[in-house]
Short mmCIF file of C-alpha atoms in Angstrom, two decimals:
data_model
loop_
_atom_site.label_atom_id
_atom_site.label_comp_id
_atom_site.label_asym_id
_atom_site.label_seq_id
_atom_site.Cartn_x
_atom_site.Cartn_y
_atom_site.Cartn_z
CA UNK Z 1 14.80 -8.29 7.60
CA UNK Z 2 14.68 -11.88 7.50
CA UNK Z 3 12.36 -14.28 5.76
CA UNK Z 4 8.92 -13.71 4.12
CA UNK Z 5 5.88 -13.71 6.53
CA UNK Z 6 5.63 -10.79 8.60
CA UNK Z 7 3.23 -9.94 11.20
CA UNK Z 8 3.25 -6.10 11.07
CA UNK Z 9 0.29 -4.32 13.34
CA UNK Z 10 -0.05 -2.44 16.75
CA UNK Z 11 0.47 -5.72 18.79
CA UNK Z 12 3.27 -6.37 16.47
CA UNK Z 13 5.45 -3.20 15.25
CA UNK Z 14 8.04 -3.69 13.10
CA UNK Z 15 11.45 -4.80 14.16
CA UNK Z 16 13.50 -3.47 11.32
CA UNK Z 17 12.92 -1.90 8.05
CA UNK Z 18 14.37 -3.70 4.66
CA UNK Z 19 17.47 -2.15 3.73
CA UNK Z 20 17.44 0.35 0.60
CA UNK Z 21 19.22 -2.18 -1.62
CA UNK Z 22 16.05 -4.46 -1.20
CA UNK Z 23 13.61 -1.53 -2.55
CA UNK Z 24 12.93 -0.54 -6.25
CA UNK Z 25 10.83 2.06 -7.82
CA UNK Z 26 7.22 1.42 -9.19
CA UNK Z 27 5.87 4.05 -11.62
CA UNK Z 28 3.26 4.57 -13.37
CA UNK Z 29 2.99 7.81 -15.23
CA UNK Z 30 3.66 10.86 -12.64
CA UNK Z 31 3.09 8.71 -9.48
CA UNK Z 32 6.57 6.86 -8.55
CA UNK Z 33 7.07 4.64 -4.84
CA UNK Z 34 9.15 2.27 -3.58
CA UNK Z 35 8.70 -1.41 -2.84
CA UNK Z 36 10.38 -4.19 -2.04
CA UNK Z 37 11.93 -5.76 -5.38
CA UNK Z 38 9.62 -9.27 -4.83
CA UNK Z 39 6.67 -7.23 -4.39
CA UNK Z 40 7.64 -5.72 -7.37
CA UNK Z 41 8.35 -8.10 -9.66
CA UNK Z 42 4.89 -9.88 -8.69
CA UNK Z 43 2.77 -6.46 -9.07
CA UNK Z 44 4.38 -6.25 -12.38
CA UNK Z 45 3.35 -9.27 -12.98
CA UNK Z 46 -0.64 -9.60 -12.24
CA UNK Z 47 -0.74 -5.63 -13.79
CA UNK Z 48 0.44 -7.36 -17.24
CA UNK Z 49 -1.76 -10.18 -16.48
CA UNK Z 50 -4.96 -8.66 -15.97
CA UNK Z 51 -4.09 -6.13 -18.29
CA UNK Z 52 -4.41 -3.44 -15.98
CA UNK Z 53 -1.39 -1.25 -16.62
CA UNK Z 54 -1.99 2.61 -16.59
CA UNK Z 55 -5.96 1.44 -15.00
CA UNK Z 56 -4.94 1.26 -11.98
CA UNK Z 57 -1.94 3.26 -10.22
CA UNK Z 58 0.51 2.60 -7.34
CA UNK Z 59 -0.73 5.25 -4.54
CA UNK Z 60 1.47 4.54 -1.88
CA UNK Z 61 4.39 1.65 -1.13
CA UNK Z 62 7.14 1.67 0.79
CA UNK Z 63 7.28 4.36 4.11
CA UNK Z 64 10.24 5.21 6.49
CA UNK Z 65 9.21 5.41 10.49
CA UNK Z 66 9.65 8.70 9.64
CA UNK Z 67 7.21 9.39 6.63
CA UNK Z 68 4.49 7.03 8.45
CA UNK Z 69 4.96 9.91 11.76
CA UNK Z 70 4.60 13.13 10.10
CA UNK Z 71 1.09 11.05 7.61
CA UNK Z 72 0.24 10.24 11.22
CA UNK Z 73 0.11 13.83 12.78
CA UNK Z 74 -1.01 15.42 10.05
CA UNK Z 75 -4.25 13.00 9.47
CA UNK Z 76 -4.69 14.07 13.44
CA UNK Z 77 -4.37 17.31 12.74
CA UNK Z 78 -6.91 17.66 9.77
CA UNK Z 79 -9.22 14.86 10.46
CA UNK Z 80 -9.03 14.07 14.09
CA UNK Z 81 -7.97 11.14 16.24
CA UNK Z 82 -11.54 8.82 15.11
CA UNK Z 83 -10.51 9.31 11.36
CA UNK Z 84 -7.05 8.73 11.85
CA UNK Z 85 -6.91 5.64 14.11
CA UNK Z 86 -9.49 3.96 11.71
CA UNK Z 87 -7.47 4.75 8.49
CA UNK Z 88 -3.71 5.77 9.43
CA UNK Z 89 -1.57 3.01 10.81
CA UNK Z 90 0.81 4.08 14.06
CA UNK Z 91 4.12 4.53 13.00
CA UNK Z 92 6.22 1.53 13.69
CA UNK Z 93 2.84 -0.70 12.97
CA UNK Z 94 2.40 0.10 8.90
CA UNK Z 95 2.56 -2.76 6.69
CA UNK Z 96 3.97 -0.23 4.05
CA UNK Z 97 7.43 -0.05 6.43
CA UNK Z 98 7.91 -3.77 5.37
CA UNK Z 99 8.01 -2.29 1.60
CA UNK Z 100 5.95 -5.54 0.93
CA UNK Z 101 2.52 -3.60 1.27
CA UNK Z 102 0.86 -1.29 -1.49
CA UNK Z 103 -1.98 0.87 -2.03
CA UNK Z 104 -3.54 0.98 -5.61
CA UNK Z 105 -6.44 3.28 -7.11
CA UNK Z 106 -8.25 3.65 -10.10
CA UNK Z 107 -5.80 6.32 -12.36
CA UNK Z 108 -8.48 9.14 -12.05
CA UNK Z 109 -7.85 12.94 -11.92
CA UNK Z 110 -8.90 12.95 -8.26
CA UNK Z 111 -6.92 10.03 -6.42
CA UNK Z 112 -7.49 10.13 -3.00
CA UNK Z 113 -4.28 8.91 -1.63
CA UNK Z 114 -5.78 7.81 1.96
CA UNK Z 115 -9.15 6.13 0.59
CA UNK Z 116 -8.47 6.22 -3.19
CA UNK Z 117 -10.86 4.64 -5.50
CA UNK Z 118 -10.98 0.92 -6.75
CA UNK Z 119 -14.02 -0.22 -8.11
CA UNK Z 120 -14.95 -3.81 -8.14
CA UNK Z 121 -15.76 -3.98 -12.05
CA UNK Z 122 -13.68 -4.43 -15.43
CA UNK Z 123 -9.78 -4.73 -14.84
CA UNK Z 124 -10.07 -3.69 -11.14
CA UNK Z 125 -12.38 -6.66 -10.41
CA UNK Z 126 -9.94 -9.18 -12.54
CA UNK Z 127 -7.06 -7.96 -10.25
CA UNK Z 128 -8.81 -8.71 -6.71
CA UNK Z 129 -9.54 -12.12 -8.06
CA UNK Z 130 -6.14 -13.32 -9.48
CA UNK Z 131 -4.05 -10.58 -6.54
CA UNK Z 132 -3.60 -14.02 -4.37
CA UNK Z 133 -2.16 -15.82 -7.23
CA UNK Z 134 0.59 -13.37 -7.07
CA UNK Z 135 0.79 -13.45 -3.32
CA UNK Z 136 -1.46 -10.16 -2.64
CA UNK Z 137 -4.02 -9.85 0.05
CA UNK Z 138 -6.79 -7.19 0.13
CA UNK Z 139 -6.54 -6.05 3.81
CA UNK Z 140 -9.10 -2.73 3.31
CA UNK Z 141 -12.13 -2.61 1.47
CA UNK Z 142 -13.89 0.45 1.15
CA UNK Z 143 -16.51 0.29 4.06
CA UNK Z 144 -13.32 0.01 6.24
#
């Protein structure tokens, strides 16, 4: 991969994936995945800033072709093609194969991992307003 603005959606799949040197673990408590090191350093970063760490929890980062295929088939399988086209990107078209993409949620017993939680008050509302400083973009709300 080459440079730092990617266009990554069905009109414009992914040409490569980064490489696995590029990619470094984010944890928080029992949920651990990958992203690529800028990403990061800059989620780091705003967590500390808004101080948000353990609040809110990395849900899902960086995804092989082949990891983004099999979430593909089986959101098909168990909630049909309407569900799945609205809230599963194609494989080849997921921001999250850049590594530069990453789903957060509220740290809650019940984390939904395809719509989890984030409510817009407290530490999760001082995050979506200071996320651009740090070069993040909210590309889902929850109506989506």
């Amino acid at each position: 991969m080459k440079g730092t603005l990617y266009l990554v959606n069905r009109a414009h799949p992914l040409p490569e994936e980064p490489a696995a040197e590029d990619l470094a673990s984010v944890r928080s408590g029992q949920t651990e995945v990958r992203l690529h090191q800028r990403a990061k350093v800059m989620l780091d970063q705003l967590l500390a800033a808004v101080g948000s760490v353990g609040a809110i929890v990395p849900v899902s980062g960086y995804r092989p072709q082949t990891e983004q295929q099999a979430i593909w088939e089986d959101a098909l399988a168990e909630h049909g093609k309407a569900f799945t086209e609205t809230y599963v990107a194609r494989p080849g078209c997921s921001e999250h194969q850049t590594g530069l993409a990453i789903d957060l949620g509220e740290n809650r017993p019940d984390l939904d991992f395809i719509r989890p939680q984030f409510p817009d008050t407290g530490v999760f509302r001082t995050f979506r307003r200071r996320a651009s400083e740090y070069g993040f973009c909210l590309l889902y709300t929850s109506d989506a």
